Coordinates of C-alpha atoms in Angstrom, one line a residue:
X21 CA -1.9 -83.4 6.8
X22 CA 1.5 -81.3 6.4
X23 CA 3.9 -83.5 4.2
X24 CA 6.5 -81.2 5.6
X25 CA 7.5 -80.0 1.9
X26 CA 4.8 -77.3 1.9
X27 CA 2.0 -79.1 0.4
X28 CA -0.8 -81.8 1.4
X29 CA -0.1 -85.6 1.9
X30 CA -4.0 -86.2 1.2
X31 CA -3.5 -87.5 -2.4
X32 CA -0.6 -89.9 -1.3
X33 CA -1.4 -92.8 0.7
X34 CA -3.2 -92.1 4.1
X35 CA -1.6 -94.2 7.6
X36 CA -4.4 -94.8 9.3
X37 CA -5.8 -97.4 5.7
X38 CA -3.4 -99.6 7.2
X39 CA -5.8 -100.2 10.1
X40 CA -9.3 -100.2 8.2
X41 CA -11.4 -102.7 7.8
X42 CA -10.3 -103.7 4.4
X43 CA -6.9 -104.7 6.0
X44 CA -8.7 -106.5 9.0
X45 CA -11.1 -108.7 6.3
X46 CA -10.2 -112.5 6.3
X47 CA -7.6 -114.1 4.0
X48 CA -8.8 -116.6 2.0
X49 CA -7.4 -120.2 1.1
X50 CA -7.2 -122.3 -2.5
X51 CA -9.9 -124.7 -2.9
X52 CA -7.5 -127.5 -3.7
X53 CA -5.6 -126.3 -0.3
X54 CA -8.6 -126.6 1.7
X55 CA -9.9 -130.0 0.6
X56 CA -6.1 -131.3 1.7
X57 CA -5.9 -130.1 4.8
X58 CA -8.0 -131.6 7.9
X59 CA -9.9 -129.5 10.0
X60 CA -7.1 -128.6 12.6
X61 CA -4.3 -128.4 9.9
X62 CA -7.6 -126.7 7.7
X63 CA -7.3 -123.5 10.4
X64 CA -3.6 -123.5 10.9
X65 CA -3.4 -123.5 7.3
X66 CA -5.7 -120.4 6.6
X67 CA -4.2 -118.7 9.9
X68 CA -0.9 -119.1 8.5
X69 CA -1.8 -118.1 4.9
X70 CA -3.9 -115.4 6.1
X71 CA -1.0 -113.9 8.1
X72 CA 1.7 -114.5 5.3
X73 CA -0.9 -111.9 2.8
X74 CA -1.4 -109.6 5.7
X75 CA 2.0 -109.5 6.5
X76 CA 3.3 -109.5 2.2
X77 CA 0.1 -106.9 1.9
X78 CA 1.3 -104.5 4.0
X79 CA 5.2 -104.4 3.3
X80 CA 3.2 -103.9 0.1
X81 CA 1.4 -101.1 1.1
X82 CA 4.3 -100.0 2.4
X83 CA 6.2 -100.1 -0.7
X84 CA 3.0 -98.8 -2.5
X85 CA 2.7 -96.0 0.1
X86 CA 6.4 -95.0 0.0
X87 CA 6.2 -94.7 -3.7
X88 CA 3.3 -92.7 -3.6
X89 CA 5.0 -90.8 -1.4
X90 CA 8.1 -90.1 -2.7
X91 CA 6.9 -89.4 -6.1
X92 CA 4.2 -86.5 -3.9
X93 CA 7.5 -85.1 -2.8
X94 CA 9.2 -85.0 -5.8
X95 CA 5.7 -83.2 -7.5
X96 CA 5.7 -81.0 -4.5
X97 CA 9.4 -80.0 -4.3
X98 CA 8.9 -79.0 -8.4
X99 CA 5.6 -77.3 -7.2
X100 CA 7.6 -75.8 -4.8
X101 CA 10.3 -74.8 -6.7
X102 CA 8.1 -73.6 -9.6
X103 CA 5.8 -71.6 -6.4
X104 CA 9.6 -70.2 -5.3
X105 CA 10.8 -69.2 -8.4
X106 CA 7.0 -67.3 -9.2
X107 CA 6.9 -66.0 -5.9
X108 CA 10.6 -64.5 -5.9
X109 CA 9.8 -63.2 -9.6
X110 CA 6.5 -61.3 -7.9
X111 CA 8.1 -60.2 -5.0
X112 CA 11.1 -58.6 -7.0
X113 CA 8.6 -57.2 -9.5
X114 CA 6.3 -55.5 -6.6
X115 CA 9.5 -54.5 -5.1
X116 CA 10.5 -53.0 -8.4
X117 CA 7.3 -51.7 -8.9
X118 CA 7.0 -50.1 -5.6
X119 CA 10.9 -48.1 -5.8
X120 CA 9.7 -47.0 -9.3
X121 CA 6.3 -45.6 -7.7
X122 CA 8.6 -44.2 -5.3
X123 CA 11.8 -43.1 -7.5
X124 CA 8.4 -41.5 -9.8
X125 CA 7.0 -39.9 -6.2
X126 CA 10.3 -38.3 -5.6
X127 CA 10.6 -36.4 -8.9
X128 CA 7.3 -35.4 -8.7
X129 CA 8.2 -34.1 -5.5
X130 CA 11.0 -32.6 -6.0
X131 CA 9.8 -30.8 -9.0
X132 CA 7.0 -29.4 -6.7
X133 CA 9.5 -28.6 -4.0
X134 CA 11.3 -26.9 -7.0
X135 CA 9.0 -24.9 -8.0
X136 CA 7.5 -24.1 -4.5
X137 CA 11.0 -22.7 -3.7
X138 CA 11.6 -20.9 -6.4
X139 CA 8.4 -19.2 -6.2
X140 CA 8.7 -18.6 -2.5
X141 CA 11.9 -16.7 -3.4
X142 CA 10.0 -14.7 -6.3
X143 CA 7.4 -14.0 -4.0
X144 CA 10.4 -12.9 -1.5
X145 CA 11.7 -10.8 -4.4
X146 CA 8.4 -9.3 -4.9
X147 CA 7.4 -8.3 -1.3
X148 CA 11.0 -6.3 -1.5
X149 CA 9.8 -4.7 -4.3
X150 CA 6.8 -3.8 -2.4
X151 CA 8.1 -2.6 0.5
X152 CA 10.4 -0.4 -1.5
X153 CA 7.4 0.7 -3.2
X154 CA 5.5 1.1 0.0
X155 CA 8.8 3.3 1.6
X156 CA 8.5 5.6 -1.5
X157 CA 5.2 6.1 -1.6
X158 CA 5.4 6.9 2.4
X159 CA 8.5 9.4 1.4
X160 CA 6.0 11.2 -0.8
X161 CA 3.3 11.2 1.4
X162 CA 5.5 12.7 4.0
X163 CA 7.0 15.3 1.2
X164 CA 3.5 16.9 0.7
X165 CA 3.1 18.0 4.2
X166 CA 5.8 20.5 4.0
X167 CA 4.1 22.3 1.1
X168 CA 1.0 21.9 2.4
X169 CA 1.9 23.3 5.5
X170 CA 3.4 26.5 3.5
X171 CA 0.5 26.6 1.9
X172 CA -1.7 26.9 5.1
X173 CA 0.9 29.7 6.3
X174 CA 0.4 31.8 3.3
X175 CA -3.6 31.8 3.2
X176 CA -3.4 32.3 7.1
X177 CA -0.5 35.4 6.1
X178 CA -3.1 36.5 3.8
X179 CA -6.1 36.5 5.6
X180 CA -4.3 39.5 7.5
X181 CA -4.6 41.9 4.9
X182 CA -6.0 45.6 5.7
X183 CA -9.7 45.0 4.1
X184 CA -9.2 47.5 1.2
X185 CA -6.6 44.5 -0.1
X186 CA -8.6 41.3 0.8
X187 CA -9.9 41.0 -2.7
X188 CA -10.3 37.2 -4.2
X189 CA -7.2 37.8 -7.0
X190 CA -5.7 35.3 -9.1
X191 CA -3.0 34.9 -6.2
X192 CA -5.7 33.5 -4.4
X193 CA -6.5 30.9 -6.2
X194 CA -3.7 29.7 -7.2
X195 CA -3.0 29.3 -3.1
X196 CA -6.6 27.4 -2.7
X197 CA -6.1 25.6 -5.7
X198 CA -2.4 24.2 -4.8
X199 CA -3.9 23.9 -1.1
X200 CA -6.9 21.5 -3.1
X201 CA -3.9 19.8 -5.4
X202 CA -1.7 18.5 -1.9
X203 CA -4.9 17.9 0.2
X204 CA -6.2 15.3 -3.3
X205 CA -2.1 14.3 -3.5
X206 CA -1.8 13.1 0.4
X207 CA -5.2 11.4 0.2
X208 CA -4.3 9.2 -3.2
X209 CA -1.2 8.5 -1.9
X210 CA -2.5 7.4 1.5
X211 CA -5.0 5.1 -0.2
X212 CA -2.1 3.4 -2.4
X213 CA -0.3 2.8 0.9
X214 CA -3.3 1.1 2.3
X215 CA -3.3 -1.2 -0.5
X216 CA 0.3 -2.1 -0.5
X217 CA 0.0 -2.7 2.9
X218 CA -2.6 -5.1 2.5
X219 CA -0.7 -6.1 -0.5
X220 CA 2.1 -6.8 1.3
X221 CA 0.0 -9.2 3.9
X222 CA -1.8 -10.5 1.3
X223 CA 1.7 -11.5 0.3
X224 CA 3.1 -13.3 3.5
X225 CA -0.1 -15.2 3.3
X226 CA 0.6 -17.0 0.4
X227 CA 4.0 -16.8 1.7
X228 CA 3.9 -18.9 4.3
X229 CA 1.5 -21.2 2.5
X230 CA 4.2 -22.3 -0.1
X231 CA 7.1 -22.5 2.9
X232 CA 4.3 -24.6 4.9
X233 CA 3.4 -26.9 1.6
X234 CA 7.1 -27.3 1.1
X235 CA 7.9 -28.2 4.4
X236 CA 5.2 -31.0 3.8
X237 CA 6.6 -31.7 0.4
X238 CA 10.2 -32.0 2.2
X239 CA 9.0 -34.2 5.0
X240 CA 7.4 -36.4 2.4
X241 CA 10.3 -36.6 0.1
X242 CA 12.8 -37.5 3.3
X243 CA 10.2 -40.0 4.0
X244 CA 10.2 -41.4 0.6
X245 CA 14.3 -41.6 0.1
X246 CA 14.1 -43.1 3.5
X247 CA 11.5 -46.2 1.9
X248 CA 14.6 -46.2 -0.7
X249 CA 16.5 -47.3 1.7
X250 CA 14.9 -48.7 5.2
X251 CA 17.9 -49.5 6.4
X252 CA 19.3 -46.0 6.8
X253 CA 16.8 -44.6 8.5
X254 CA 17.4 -43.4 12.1
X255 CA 16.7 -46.2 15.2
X256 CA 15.9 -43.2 17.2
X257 CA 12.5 -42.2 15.1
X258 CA 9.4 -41.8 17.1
X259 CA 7.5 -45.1 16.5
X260 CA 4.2 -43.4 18.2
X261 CA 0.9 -44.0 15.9
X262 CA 3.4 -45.9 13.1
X263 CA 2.2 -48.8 11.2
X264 CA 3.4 -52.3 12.5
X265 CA 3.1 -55.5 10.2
X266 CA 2.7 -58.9 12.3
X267 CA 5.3 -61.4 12.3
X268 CA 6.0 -63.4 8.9
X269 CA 3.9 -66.9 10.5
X270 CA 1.0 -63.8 11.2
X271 CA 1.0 -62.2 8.1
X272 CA -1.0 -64.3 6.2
X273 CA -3.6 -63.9 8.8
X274 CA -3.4 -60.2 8.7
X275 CA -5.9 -57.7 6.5
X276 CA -5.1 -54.8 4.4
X277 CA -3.5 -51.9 6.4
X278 CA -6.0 -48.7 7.1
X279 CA -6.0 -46.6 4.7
X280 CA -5.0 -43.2 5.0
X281 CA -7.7 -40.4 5.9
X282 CA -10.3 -43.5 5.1
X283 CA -9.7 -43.0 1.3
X284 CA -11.0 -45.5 -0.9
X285 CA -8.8 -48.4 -1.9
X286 CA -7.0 -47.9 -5.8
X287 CA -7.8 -44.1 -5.2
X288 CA -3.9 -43.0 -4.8
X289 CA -3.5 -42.0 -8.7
X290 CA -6.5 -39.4 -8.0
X291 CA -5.1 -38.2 -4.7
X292 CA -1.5 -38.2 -5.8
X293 CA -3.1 -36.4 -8.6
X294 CA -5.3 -33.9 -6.1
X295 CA -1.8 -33.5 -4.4
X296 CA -0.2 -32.2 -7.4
X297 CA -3.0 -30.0 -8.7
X298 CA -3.5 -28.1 -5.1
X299 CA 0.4 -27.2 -5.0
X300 CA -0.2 -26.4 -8.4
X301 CA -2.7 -24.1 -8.1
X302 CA -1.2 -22.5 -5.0
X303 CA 1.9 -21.7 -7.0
X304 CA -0.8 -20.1 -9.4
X305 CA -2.3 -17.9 -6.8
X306 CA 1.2 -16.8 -5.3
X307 CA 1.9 -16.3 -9.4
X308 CA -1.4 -14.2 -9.7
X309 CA -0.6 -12.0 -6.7
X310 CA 2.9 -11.3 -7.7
X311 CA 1.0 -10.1 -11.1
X312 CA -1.4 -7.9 -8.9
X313 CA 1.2 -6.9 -6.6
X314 CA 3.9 -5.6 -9.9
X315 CA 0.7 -3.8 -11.2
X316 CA -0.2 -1.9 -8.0
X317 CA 3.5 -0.9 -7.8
X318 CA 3.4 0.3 -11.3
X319 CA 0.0 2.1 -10.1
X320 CA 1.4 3.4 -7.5
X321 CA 4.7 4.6 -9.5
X322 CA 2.3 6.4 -11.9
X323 CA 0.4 8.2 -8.9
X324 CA 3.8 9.1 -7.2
X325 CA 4.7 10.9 -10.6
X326 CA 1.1 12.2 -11.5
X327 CA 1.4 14.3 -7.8
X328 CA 4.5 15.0 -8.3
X329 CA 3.5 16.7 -11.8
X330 CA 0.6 18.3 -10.5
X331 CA 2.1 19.5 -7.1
X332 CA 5.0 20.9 -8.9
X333 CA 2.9 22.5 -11.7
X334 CA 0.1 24.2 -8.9
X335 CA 3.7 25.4 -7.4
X336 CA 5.2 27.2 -10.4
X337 CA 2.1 28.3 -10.9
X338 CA 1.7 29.9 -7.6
X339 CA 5.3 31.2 -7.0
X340 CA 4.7 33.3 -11.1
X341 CA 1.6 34.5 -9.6
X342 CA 2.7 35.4 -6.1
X343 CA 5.5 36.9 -7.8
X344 CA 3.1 38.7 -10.2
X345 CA 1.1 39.8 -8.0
X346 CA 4.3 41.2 -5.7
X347 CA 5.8 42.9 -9.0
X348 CA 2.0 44.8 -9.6
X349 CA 1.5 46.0 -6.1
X350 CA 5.2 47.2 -6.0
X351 CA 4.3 49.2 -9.2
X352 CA 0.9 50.7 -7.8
X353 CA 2.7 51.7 -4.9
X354 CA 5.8 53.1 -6.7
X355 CA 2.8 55.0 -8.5
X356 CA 1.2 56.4 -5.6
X357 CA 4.4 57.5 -3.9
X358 CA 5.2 59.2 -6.9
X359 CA 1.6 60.5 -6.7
X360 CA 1.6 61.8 -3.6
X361 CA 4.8 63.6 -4.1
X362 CA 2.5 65.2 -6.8
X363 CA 0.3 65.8 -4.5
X364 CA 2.5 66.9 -1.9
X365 CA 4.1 69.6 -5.0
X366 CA 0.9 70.4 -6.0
X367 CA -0.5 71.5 -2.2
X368 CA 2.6 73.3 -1.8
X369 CA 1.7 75.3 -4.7
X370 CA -2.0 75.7 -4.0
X371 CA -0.6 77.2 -0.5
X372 CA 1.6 79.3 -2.1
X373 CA -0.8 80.1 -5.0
X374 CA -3.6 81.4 -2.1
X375 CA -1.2 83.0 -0.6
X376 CA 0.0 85.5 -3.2
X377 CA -3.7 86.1 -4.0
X378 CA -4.5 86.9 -0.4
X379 CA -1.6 89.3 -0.6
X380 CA -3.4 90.4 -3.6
X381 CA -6.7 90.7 -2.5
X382 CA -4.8 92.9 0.3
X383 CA -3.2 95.0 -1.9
X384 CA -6.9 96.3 -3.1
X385 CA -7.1 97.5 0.8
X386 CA -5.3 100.6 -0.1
X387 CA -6.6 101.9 -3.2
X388 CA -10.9 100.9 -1.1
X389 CA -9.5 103.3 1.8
X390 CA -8.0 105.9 -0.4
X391 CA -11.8 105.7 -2.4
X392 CA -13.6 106.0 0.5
X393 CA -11.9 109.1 1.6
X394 CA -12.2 110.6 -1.9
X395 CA -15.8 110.3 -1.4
X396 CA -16.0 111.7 1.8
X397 CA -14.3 114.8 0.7
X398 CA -16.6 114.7 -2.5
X399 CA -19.6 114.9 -0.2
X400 CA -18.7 117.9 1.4
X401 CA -19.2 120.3 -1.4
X402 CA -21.5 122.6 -1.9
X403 CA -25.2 122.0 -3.2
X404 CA -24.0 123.9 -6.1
X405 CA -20.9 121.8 -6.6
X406 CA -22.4 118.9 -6.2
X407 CA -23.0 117.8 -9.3
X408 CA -22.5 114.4 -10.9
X409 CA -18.7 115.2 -12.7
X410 CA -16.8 112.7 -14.4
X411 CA -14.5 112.6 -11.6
X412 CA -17.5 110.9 -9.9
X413 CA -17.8 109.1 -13.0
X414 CA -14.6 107.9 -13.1
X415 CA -14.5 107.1 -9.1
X416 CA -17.2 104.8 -9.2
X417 CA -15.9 103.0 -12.4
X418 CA -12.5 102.6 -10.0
X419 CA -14.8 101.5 -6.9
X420 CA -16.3 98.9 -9.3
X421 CA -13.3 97.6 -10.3
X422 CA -12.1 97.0 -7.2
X423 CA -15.3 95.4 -6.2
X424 CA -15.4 92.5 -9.6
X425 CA -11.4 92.4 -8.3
X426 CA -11.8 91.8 -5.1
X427 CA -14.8 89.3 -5.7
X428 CA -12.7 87.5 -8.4
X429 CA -10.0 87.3 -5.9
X430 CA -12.5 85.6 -3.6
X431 CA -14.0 83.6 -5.5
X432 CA -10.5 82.2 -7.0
X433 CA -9.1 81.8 -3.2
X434 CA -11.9 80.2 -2.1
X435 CA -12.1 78.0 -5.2
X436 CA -8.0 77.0 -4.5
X437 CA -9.0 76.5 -1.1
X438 CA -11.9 73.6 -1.8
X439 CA -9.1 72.3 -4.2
X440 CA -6.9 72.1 -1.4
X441 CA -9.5 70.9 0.5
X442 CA -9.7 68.2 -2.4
X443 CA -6.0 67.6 -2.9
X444 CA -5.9 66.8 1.2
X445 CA -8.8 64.3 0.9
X446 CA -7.2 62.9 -2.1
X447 CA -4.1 63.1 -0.4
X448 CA -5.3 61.1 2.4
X449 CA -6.6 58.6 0.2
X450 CA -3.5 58.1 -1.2
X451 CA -1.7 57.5 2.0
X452 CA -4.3 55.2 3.1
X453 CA -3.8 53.3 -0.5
X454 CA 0.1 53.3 0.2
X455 CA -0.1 52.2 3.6
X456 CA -2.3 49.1 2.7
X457 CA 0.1 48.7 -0.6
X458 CA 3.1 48.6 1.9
X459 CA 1.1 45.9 4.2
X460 CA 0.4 43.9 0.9
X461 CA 3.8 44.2 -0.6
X462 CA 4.9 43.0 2.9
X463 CA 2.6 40.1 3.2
X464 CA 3.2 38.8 -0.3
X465 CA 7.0 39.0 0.0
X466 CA 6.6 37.4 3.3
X467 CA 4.6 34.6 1.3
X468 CA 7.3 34.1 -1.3
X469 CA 9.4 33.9 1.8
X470 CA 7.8 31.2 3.8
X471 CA 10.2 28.0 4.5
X472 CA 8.8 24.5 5.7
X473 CA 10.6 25.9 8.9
X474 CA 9.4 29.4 8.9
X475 CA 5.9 27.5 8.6
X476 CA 6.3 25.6 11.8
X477 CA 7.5 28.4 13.7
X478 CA 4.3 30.2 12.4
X479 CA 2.0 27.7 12.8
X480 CA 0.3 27.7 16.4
X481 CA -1.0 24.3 16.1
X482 CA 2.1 22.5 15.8
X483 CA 4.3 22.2 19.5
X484 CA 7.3 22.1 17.0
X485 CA 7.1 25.8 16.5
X486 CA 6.5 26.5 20.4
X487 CA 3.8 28.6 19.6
X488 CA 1.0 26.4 21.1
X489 CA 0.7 28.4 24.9
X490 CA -2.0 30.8 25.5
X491 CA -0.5 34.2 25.1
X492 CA -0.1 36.2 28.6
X493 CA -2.2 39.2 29.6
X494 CA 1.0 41.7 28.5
X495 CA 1.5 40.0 25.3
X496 CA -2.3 40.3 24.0
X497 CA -2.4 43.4 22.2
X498 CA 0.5 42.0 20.4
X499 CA -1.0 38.7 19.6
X500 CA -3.7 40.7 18.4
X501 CA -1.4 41.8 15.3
X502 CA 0.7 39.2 15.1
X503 CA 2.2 40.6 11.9
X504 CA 2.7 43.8 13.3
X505 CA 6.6 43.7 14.0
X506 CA 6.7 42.8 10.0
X507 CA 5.1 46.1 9.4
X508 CA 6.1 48.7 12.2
X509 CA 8.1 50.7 10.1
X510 CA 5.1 51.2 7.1
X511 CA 3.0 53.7 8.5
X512 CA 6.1 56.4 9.7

C-alpha cells in the first residue's frame, strides 16, 4: 500500500493484523482467579478479562501501529527529501549537461556555418574570376577571325595570279603558315573555353552544395538556440511528425524516443563526428576546385598570350615578306620597263640601221647598170679588138666588188632583220613579263591592303559582305575576272 509520503506502508504495521486470528485467539485467566470464581462468575470472569486484553491489546496495537507508523513517515519523508534533493541535483546536472552539449553543438555549428560561408563567397569570388577569364578568352577567340579571315582573302587574291607568277614563294608560306598559326590559335582557345565552361558548372555544383549544407547547418543551429530557450519558440510552428512526450503520471511508463534515421543508441559522438567530417570535406572539394579552377585560368592566361605571340609574330612575318616580295616585283618591273625602253631604242635603231643599208645596197643599183652597159658596148667590137684589156680587167674586178658589196649588204640586212625579228620576240616577252609584273604588283599591294572590312566585302560566303547571290547572266563575264576592274588600266 501507498503511505501517501511516496513510499510503501509494508514494513509498518499492516490494518487488516487487527482482524487475524491471533487477535481472535482466547484470553486467558490466572490460575488463582479461576479456582475463586464459580462456574457462572468462572465465564463472566474470563469474558470480562478476555475483553479488558482485547480491548488494552489493541489500543496497544494501535499505539504500536501509530509509532511504527510515524517513525515510517519520518524515514520516508528523509528518504524523500534525500530522493528530492538527488533527484533535483540530477535533473540540474542532465540539464546542464544537455545546454553544454548544445551551447558545444552551436559553436560547432557555427564554425561550420562559418566556414561554409566564407567559402561559398570564395567560391563566388572564384567563378567571377572565371567568367572574366572565360569573357577574355571568348574576346580572343573572336579576335582571330578577323585575321583569319584576311588571311583567306589574300590566298583567295592570290590564287588569281596570271600562271607565269603563281610560283610557291616565301610570300606564300608565310600566308599558309599564319593561315595554320590562327586555325591552331581558335582551336586551343576554343578547347580552353570548353573547360572553363565546364569549370564554371563544375563550380555552381559545389556551389549550391555548401548554400544547401548551410541552409541545413542554419536550420539546425535556429533549432538548437531555440532548445536554449523553449520558451521563445514560435506557438505557430508546424507540430506535423514532431516528437510528443506523455503526460508527467505517463512518463514513467513511456520507452526511449525513436531514434533518428534508426541509428544505434550512444552513436551521436560518431555521427555528430560524420556530420562534421562530410561538411569538412566538402569545403575541401569546393577548396580543391577553386585550386583547379585558378590553375586553368592561369592556363588559359598563358594560352591567350602564347597565340597572341605567335599570331602576332606569323603577322610581322607576313606583312616583311608581303612587303618584300611587293618591293622585288616593283624592282623587276622597274627593270623591264627600263628594258623595254632598251628594247624599244634599240628596234628603232635596227629600223633605222636596215634602212640606211637598204639605201645602201641601192646605191650599188647605179654603178651594176652603168657596168652592164659598159659591157654591152665592150661586146660590140671587133674580133680583132676583142681582146681581153685591162679595162676588162679592171671592169670585172669593179663587177666583183659590187657583187661581195652587195652580198655583204644582204647578208648584214638580213642578219639586222632576224635581230629585229629577235628584239620583237624578246620584246614581246618582256611586255608579257611586265604585264603579269603589273598584275602581281597589283595583287600584292591589294594584299597589304586588305581590312577585316575589305575581307567581308570580298568574301562570298559571308551575307555581311552582300556578295552571297548568284551573279546574273550580264554580270558573268565579269564575275569571271573578279579582279579585273583592279587591273583595267595594266595592259594599255
Amino acid at each position: 500500500m501507498d503511505d501517501g509520503y511516496g513510499g510503501s506502508g509494508d514494513e509498518g504495521f499492516d490494518d487488516d493484523r487487527l482482524f487475524s486470528d491471533e487477535f481472535r485467539a482466547p484470553a486467558t485467566l490466572p490460575k488463582d482467579a479461576v479456582e475463586d470464581l464459580g462456574d457462572d462468575e468462572l465465564v463472566v470472569a474470563n469474558s470480562t478479562s478476555a475483553n479488558h486484553q482485547k480491548w488494552e491489546k489493541r489500543t496497544m496495537d494501535n499505539l504500536s501501529h501509530n509509532k511504527q507508523l510515524t517513525k515510517n513517515a519520518l524515514k520516508n519523508l528523509e528518504d524523500a527529501e534525500q530522493i528530492q534533493g538527488y533527484t533535483h541535483r540530477e535533473l540540474h546536472a542532465n540539464t546542464r549537461n544537455v545546454s553544454h552539449t548544445i551551447k558545444k553543438k552551436i559553436n560547432f555549428t557555427e564554425d561550420l556555418v562559418k566556414a561554409l560561408d566564407d567559402r561559398i563567397e570564395s567560391v563566388d569570388d572564384t567563378m567571377r574570376q572565371v567568367g572574366e577569364c572565360l569573357f577574355q578568352l571568348q574576346r580572343a577567340y573572336r579576335s582571330k577571325w578577323a585575321p583569319l579571315n584576311v588571311c583567306e582573302r589574300r590566298l583567295e587574291l592570290r590564287d588569281s595570279r596570271p600562271l607565269q607568277e603563281l610560283i610557291r614563294d616565301s610570300c606564300q608560306d608565310a600566308l599558309e603558315a599564319e593561315r595554320q598559326t590562327l586555325i591552331e590559335s581558335r582551336q586551343e582557345l576554343g578547347d580552353q573555353i570548353e573547360s572553363m565552361k565546364e569549370m564554371l558548372v563544375l563550380l555552381e555544383k559545389v556551389k549550391n552544395e555548401l548554400i544547401e549544407d548551410m541552409q541545413h547547418k542554419r536550420h539546425g543551429l535556429r533549432i538548437d538556440r531555440y532548445c536554449l530557450s523553449p520558451r521563445k519558440m514560435g506557438s505557430g510552428r508546424s507540430t506535423k511528425d514532431r516528437l510528443v512526450l506523455p503526460q508527467l503520471h505517463e512518463v514513467v511508463h513511456y520507452g526511449q524516443p525513436p531514434s533518428p534515421k534508426t541509428a544505434a543508441p550512444g552513436s551521436g559522438r560518431e555521427h555528430e563526428a560524420e556530420r562534421q567530417v562530410t561538411t569538412r570535406e566538402l569545403i575541401t572539394k569546393a577548396v580543391r576546385k577553386e585550386e583547379d579552377a585558378m590553375k586553368l585560368c592561369n592556363e588559359s592566361d598563358a594560352a591567350m598570350v602564347h597565340t597572341k605571340r605567335e599570331c602576332t609574330r606569323a603577322s610581322h612575318k607576313l606583312e616583311a615578306s608581303l612587303t618584300q616580295r611587293l618591293e622585288h616585283t616593283r624592282t623587276l618591273k622597274h627593270q623591264l620597263e627600263a628594258q623595254l625602253q632598251e628594247t624599244e631604242e634599240a628596234l628603232q635603231q635596227t629600223d633605222m640601221s636596215i634602212a640606211r643599208q637598204k639605201k645602201k645596197l641601192e646605191s650599188h643599183e647605179q654603178p651594176l647598170k652603168q657596168l652592164d652597159k659598159q659591157f654591152a658596148l665592150r661586146s660590140a667590137r671587133t674580133n680583132r679588138e676583142g681582146i681581153r684589156d685591162i679595162v676588162h680587167d679592171e671592169m670585172e674586178g669593179h663587177l666583183g666588188t659590187v657583187k661581195r658589196n652587195v652580198k655583204q649588204l644582204n647578208d648584214k640586212i638580213q642578219a639586222t632583220q632576224d635581230m629585229k625579228n629577235q628584239l620583237k620576240a624578246s620584246k614581246d616577252r618582256l611586255m608579257e613579263d611586265y604585264r603579269c609584273k603589273c598584275v602581281a604588283v597589283k595583287i600584292d599591294d591589294a594584299c597589304l591592303k586588305v581590312t577585316p572590312k575589305k575581307a567581308i566585302e570580298l568574301d562570298r560566303r559571308d551575307p555581311r559582305g552582300g556578295r552571297c547571290r548568284e551573279p546574273s547572266s550580264k554580270g558573268k563575264k565579269k564575275a569571271i575576272g573578279s579582279y579585273e576592274p583592279v587591273f583595267s588600266g595594266l595592259v594599255s
